[in-house]
CSV table of C-alpha atoms in Angstrom, one decimal:
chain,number,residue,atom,x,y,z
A,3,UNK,CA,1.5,32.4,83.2
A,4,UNK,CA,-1.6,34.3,83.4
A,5,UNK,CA,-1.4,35.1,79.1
A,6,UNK,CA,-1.3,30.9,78.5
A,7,UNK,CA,-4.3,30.8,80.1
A,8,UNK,CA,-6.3,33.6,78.7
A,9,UNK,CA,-4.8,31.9,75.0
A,10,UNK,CA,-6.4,28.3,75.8
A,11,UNK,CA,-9.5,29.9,76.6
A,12,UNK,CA,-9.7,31.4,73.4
A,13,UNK,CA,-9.3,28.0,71.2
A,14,UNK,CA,-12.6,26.3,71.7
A,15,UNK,CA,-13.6,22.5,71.3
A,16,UNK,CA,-15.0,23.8,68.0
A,17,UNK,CA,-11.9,25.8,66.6
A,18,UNK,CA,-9.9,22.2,67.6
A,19,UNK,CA,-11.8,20.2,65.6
A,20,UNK,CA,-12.2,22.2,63.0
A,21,UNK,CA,-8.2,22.1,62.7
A,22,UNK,CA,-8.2,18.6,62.7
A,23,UNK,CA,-10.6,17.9,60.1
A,24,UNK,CA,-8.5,20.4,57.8
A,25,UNK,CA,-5.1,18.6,58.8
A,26,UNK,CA,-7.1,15.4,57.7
A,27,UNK,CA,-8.0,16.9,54.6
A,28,UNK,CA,-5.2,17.9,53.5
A,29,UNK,CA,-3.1,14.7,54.0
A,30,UNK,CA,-5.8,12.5,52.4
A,31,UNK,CA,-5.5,14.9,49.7
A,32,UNK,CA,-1.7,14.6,49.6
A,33,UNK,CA,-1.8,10.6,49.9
A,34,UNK,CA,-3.9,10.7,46.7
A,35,UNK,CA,-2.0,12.3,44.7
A,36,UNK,CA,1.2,11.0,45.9
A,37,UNK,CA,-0.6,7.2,45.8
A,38,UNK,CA,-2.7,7.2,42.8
A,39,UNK,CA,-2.7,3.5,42.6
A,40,UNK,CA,-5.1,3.2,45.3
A,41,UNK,CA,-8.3,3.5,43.0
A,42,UNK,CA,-11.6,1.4,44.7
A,43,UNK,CA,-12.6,0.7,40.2
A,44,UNK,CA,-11.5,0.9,37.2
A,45,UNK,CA,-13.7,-0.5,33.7
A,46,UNK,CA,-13.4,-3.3,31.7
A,47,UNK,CA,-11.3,-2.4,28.4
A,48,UNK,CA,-11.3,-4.4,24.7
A,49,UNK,CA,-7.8,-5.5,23.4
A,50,UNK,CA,-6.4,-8.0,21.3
A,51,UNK,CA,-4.3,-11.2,22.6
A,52,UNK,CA,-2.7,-13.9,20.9
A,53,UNK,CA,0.2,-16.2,19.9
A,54,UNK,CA,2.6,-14.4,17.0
A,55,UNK,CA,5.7,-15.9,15.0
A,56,UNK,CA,8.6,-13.8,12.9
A,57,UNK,CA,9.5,-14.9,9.7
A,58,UNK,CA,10.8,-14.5,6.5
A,59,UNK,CA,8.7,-13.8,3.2
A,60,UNK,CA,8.8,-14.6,-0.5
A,61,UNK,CA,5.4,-13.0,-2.7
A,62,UNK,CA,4.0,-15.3,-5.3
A,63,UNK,CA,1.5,-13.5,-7.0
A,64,UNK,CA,-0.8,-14.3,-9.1
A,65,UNK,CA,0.7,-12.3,-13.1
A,66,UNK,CA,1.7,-13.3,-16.4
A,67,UNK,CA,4.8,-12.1,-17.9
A,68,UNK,CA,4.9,-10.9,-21.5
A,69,UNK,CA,8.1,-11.3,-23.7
A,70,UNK,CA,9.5,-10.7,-27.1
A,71,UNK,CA,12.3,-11.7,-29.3
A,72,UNK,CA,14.1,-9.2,-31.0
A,73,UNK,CA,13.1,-6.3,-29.1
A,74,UNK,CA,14.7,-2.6,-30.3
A,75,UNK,CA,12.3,-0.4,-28.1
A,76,UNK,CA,9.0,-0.3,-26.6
A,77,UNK,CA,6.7,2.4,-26.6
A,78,UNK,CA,4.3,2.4,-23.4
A,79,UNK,CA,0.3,3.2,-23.4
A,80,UNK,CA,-0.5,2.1,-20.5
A,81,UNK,CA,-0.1,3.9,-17.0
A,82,UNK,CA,1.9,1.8,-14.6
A,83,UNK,CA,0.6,0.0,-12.0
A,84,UNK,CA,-2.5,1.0,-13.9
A,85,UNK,CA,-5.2,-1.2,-13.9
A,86,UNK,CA,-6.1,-2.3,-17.2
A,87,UNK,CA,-9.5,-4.8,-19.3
A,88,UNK,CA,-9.4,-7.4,-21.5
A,89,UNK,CA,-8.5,-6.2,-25.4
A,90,UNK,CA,-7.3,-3.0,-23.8
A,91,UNK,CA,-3.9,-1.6,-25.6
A,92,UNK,CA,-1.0,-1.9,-23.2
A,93,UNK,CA,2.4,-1.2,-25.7
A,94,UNK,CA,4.1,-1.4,-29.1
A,95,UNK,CA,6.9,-3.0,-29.3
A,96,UNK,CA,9.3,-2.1,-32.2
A,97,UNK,CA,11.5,-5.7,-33.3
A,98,UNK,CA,14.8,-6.1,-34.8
A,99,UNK,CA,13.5,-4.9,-38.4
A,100,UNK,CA,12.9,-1.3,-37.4
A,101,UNK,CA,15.8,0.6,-37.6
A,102,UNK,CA,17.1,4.4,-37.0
A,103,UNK,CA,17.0,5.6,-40.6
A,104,UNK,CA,13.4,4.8,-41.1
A,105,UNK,CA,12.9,7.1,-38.1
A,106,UNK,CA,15.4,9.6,-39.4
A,107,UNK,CA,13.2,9.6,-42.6
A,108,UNK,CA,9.8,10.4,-40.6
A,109,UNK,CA,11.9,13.2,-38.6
A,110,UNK,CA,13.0,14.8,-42.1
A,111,UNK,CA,9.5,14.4,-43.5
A,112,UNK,CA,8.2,16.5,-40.3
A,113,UNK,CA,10.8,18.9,-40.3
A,114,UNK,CA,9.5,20.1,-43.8
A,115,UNK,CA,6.4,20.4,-43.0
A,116,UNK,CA,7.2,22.6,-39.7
A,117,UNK,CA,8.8,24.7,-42.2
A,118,UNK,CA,6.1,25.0,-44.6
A,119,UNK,CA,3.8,25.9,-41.3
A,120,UNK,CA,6.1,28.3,-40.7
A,121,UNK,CA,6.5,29.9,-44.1
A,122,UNK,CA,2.9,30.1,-44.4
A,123,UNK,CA,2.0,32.1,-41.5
A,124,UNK,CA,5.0,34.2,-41.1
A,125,UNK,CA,3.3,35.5,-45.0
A,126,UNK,CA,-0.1,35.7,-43.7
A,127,UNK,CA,-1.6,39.3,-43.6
A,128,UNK,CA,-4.7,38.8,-41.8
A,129,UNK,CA,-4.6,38.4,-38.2
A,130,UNK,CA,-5.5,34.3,-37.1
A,131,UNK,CA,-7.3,34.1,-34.0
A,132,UNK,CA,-7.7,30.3,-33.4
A,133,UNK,CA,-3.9,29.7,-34.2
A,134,UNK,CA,-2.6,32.6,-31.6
A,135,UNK,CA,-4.8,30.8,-29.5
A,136,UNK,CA,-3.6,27.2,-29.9
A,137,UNK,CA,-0.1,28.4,-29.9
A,138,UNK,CA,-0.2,30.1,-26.6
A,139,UNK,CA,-2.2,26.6,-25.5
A,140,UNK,CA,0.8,24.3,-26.4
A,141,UNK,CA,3.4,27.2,-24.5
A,142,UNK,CA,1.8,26.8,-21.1
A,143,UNK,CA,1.1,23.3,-21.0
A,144,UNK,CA,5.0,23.7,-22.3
A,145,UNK,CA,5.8,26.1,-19.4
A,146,UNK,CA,3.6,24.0,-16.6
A,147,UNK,CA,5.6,20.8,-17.8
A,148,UNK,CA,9.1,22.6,-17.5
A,149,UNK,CA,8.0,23.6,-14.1
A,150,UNK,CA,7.0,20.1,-13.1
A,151,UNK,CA,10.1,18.4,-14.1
A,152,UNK,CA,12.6,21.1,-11.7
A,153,UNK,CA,10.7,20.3,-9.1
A,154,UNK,CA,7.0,22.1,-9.0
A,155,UNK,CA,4.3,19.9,-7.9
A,156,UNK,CA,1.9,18.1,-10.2
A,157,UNK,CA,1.7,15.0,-12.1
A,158,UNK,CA,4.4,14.9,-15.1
A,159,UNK,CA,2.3,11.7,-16.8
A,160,UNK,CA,-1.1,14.0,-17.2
A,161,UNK,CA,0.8,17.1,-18.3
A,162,UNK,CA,2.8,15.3,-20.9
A,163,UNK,CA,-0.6,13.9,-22.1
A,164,UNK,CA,-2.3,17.3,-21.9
A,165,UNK,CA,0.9,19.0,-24.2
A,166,UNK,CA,1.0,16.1,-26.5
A,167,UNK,CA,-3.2,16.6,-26.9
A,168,UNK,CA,-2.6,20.4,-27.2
A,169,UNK,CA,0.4,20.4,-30.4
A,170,UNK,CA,-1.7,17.9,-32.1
A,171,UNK,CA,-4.6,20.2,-31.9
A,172,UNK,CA,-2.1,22.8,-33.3
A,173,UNK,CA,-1.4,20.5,-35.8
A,174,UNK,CA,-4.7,19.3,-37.3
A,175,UNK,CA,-6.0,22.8,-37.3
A,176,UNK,CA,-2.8,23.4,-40.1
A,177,UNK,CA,-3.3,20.5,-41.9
A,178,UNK,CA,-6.9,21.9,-42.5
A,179,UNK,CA,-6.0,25.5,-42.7
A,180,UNK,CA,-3.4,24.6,-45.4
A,181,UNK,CA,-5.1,21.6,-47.3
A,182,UNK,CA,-4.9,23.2,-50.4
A,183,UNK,CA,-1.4,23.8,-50.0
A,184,UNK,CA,-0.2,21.2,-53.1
A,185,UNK,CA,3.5,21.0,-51.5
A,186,UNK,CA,2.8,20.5,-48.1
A,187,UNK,CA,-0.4,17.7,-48.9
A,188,UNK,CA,2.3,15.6,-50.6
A,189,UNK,CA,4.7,15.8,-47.3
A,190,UNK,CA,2.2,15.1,-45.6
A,191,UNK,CA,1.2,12.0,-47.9
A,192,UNK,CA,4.7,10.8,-47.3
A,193,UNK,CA,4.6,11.4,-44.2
A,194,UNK,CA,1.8,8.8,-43.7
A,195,UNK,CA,3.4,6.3,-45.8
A,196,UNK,CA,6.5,6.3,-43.8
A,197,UNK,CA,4.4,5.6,-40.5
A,198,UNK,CA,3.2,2.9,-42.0
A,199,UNK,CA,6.0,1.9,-43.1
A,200,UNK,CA,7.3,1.2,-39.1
A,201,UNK,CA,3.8,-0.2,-38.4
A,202,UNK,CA,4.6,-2.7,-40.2
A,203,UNK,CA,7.5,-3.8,-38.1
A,204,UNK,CA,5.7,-2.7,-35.1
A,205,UNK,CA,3.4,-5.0,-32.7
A,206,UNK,CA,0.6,-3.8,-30.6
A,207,UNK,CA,0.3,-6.1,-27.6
A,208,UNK,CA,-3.7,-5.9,-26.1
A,209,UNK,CA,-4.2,-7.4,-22.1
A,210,UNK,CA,-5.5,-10.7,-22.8
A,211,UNK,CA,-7.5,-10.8,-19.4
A,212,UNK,CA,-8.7,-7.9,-16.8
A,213,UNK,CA,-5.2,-7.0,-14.4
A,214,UNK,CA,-2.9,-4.5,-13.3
A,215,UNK,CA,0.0,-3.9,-15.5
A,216,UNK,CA,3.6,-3.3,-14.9
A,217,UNK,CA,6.8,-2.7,-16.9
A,218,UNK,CA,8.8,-3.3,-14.3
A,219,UNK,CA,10.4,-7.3,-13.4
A,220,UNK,CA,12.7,-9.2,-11.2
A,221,UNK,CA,12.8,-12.5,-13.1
A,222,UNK,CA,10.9,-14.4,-10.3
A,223,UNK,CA,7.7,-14.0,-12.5
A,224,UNK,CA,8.8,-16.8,-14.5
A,225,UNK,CA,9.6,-20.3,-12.1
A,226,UNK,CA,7.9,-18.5,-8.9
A,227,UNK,CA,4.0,-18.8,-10.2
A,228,UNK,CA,0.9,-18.9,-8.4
A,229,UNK,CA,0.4,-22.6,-10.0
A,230,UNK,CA,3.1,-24.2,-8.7
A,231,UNK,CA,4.9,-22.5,-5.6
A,232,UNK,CA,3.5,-24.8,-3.7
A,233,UNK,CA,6.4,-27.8,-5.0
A,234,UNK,CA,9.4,-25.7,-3.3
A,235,UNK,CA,10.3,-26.9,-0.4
A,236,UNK,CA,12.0,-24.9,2.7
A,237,UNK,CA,15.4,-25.4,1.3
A,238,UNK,CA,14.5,-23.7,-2.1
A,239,UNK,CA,12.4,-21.1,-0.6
A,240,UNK,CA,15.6,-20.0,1.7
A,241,UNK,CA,17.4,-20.0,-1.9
A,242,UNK,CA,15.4,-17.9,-2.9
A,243,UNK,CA,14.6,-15.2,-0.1
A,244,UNK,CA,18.4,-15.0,-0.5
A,245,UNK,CA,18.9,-13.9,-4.0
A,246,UNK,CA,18.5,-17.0,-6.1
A,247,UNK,CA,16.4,-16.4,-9.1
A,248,UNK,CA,14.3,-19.6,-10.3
A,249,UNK,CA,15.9,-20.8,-13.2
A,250,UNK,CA,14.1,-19.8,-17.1
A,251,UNK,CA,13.9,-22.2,-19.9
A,252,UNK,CA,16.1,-21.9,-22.5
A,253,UNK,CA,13.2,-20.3,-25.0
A,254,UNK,CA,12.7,-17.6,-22.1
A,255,UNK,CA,16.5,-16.8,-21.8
A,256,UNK,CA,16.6,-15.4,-25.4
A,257,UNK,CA,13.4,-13.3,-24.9
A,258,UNK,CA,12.8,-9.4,-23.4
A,259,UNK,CA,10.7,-8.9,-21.0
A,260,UNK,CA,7.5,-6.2,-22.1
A,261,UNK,CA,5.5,-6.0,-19.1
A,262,UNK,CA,3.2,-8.3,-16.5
A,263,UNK,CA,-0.4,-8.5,-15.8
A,264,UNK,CA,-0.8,-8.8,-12.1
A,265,UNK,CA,-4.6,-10.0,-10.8
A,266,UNK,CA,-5.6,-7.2,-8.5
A,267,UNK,CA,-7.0,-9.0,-5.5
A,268,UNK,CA,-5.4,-12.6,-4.4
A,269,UNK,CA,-1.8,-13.5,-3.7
A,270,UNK,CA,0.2,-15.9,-2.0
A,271,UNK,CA,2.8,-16.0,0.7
A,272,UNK,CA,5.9,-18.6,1.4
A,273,UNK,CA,6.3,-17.6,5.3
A,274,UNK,CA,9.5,-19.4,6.7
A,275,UNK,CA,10.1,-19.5,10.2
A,276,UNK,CA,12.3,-21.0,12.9
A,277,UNK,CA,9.8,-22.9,15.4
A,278,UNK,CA,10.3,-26.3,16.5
A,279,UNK,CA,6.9,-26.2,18.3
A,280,UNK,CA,4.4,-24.4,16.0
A,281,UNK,CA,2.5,-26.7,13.9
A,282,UNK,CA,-0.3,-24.1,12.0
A,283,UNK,CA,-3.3,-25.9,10.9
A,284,UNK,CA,-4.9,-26.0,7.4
A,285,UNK,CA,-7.3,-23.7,7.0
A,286,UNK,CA,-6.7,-21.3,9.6
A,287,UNK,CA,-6.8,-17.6,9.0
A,288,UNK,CA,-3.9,-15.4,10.5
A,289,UNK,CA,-2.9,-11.7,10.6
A,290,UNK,CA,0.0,-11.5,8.6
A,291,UNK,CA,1.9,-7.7,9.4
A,292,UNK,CA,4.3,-7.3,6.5
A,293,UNK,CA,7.1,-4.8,7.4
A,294,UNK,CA,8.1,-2.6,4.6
A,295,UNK,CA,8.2,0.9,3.3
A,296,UNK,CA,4.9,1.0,4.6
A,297,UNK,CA,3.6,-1.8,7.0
A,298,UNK,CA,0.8,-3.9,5.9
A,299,UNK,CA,-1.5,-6.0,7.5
A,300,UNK,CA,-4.3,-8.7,5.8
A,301,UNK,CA,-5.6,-11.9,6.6
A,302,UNK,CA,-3.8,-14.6,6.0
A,303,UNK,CA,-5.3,-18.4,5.1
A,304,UNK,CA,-2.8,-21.6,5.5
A,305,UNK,CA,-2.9,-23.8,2.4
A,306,UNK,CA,-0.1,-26.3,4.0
A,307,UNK,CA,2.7,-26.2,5.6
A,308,UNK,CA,6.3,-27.9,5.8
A,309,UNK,CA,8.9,-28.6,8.4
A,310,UNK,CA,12.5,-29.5,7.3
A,311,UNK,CA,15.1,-29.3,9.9
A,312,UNK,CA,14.9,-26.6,11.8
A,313,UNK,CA,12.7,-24.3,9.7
A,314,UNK,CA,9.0,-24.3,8.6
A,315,UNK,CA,7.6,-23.2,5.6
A,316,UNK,CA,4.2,-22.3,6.1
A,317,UNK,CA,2.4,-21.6,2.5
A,318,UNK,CA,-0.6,-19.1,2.5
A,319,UNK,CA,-2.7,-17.8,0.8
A,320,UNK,CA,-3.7,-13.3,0.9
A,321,UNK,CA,-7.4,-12.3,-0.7
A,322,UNK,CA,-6.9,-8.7,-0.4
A,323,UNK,CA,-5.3,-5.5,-2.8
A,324,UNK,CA,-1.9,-6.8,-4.0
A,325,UNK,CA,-0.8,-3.1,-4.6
A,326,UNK,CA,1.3,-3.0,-1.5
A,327,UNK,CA,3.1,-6.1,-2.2
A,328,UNK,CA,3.1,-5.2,-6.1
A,329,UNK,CA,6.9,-4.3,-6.3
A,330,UNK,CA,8.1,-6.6,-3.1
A,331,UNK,CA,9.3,-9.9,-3.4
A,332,UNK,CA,11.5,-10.6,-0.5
A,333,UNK,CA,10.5,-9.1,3.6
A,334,UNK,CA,10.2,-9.6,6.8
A,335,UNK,CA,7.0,-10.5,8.4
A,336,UNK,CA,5.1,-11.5,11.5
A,337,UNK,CA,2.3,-14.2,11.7
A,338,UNK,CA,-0.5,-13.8,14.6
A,339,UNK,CA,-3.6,-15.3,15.6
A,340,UNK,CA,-5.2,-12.8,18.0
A,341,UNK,CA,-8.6,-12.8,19.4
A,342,UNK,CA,-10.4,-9.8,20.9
A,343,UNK,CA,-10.7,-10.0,24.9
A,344,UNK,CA,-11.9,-8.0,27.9
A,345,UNK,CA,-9.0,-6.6,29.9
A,346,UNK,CA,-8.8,-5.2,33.6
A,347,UNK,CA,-6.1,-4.6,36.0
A,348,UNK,CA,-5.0,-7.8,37.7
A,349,UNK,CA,-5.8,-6.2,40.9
A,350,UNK,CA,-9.6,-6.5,39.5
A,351,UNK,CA,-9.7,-10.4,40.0
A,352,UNK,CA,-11.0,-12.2,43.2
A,353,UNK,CA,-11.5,-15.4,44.0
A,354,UNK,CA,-14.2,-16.9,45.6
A,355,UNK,CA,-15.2,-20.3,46.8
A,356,UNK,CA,-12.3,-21.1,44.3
A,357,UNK,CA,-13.2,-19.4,41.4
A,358,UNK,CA,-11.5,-16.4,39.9
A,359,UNK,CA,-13.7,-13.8,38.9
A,360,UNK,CA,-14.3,-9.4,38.9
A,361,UNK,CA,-16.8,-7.8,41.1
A,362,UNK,CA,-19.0,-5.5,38.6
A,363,UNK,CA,-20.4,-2.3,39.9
A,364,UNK,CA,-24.2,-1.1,39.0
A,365,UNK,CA,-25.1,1.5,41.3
A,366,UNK,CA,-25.4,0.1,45.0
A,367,UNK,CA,-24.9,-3.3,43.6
A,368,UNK,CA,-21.7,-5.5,43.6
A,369,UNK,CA,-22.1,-8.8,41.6
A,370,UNK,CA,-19.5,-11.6,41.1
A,371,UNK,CA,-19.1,-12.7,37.7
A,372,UNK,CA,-16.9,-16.3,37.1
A,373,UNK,CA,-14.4,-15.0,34.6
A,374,UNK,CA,-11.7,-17.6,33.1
A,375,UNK,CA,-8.2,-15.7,32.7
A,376,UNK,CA,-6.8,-16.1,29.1
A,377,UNK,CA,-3.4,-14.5,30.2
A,378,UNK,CA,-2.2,-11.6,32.9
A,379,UNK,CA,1.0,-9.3,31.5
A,380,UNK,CA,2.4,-6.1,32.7
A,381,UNK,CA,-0.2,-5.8,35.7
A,382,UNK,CA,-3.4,-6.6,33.1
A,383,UNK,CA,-5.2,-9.7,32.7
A,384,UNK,CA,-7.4,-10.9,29.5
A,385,UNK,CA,-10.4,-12.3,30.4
A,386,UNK,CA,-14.3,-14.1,29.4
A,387,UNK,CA,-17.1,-15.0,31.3
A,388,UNK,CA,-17.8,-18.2,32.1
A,389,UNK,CA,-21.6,-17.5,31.3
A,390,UNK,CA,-21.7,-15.7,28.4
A,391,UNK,CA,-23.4,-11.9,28.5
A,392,UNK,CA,-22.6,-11.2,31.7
A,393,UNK,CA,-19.4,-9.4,31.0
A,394,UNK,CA,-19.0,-6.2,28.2
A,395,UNK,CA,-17.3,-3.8,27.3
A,396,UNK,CA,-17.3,-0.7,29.3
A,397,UNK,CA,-18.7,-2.0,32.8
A,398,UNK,CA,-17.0,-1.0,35.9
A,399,UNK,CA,-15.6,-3.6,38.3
A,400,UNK,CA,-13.9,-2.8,41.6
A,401,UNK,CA,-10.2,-3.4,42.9
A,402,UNK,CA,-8.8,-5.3,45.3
């Protein structure tokens, strides 16, 4: 009894308290972490908000296509998806006159003359620097071009034109070497003459206005133009987005397509969607996310619009690249019209004398600022001051 005593008189009023405040510590501590949600502030964040459809797609855009009768082959200058200026040389296209032999003629008039080249030097004594040294030129761009094509990295367009640039460097450097060579002048003199000879039956088509060129086609090119897309109605757009190609003329049926001259920064979109309620105004400018290999997103300007039965056609119009849409006609899409807005935690807004509003924090200072809610979701409400610069970006506010 005696040693319970002597223990309470060792824990002073001090050592008590001191306990206590530690216990109290600790479990506000705990509480805290356990209860993050009870924060006093938080600050005002930017974010987008808005009304959004899903659709369907068909691209109109704004290209020419080019076509030929009688096509045998096409020989291509131009890069694709290059872009390309007025006069500029895009292809030659070979018609229905040319014909194999003529080629099988040049072949055998080149074939000679590689084997006068290689008569010649195999009988030269003297050592020839500059044609060891265009030789080994035309082997490695040879070699870098075999390594490309099994699957090396590098661009097989530029190192076919850096070969091709190298063996007639090779070549012109014989023709002089050898000029008075009697035999091999008059090969190549035919030689010549027989290129000619398939000019003749060759044509060279120029771009007849500034664009981006491309030899590839789906047939739309021809009824779906930027001129008139506006006549189909939703009916003929579904038609469409489903497969059906616009019908050609009977002139254009008979023809090959050569390639199309895209303009580089305006398009247009058919956008149909299934609202009953959505009536988008003329004029207005949307985002428009197009969902593809890789998503896209531009702004968006209605033209008109269209309701028949239960879909809408909504036509716009895109003043941005075309290169992402440049080989898509059909997609999927969404249509938006956001707005940028301050957001807090719901738990920021108070009311007062029947106004809603957030308490903003400066120091020692709380002020109520009259805020009209655009929309709360997920435990975050959009908001703007009733008076404008009262409210930005970045203030803190407290919660309730």
């Amino acid at each position: 009894m005696n040693e319970r005593n002597r223990v309470r008189r060792r824990m002073s009023g001090g050592q008590v308290f001191f306990i206590l405040l530690i216990l109290l510590i600790t479990g506000y501590i705990t509480y805290t972490y356990l209860f993050p949600s009870v924060q006093k502030y938080a600050v005002i964040e930017s974010d987008s908000v808005g009304q959004s459809y899903n659709g369907d797609c068909l691209i109109v855009r704004s290209e020419i296509p080019y076509d030929a009768e009688g096509v045998t082959s096409i020989e291509y200058v131009a890069d694709e998806a290059s872009m390309v200026f007025r006069n500029t040389t895009v292809c030659y296209v070979y018609s229905s006159s040319y014909n194999q032999r003529e080629i099988a003629t040049l072949r055998n008039y080149r074939e000679q003359i590689k084997q006068n080249h290689l008569r010649l030097l195999n009988a030269e004594i003297a050592y020839d620097q500059k044609i060891m040294r265009l030789e080994d030129e035309v082997l490695k761009r040879a070699e870098e071009l075999r390594k490309i094509v099994h699957g090396a990295s590098g661009n097989l367009i530029n190192q076919e034109k850096l070969l091709t640039s190298a063996i007639s460097a090779r070549q012109n450097y014989l023709r002089q070497k050898y000029a008075d060579n009697q035999s091999l002048t008059r090969l190549h003199d035919d030689e010549t003459a027989q290129l000619k000879r398939i000019e003749s039956w060759t044509k060279q088509y120029t771009a007849t206005q500034d664009g981006i060129v491309s030899f590839y086609s789906d047939g739309y090119e021809y009824g779906l133009t930027s001129t008139d897309f506006v006549r189909f109605s939703p009916q003929d757009v579904r038609a469409m987005i489903g497969g059906s190609v616009p019908e050609k003329t009977t002139v254009q049926k008979g023809r090959t397509t050569i390639y199309r001259l895209v303009r580089p920064n305006v398009w247009n979109v058919l956008f149909l969607v299934s609202d009953p309620t959505w009536n988008p105004l003329e004029g207005q400018i949307y985002k428009l996310f197009i969902f593809g290999f890789e998503d896209t997103v531009v702004d968006a300007q209605v033209l008109s619009s269209t309701r028949s039965g239960g879909d809408l056609l909504v036509r716009l119009e895109v003043r941005s690249n075309v290169m992402p849409v440049l080989y898509m006609r059909t997609c999927q899409a969404e249509l938006g019209e956001y707005v940028n807005s301050m957001v807090v935690p719901q738990s920021a807004l108070y009311r007062l004398d029947g106004a809603n509003g957030v308490v903003v924090v400066n120091g020692e200072s709380r002020l109520f600022v009259p805020v009209r809610v655009i929309r709360q979701e997920e435990g975050r409400a959009f908001i703007e001051a009733l008076q404008p610069g009262f409210l930005s970006i970045g203030q803190t506010v407290m919660l309730f």
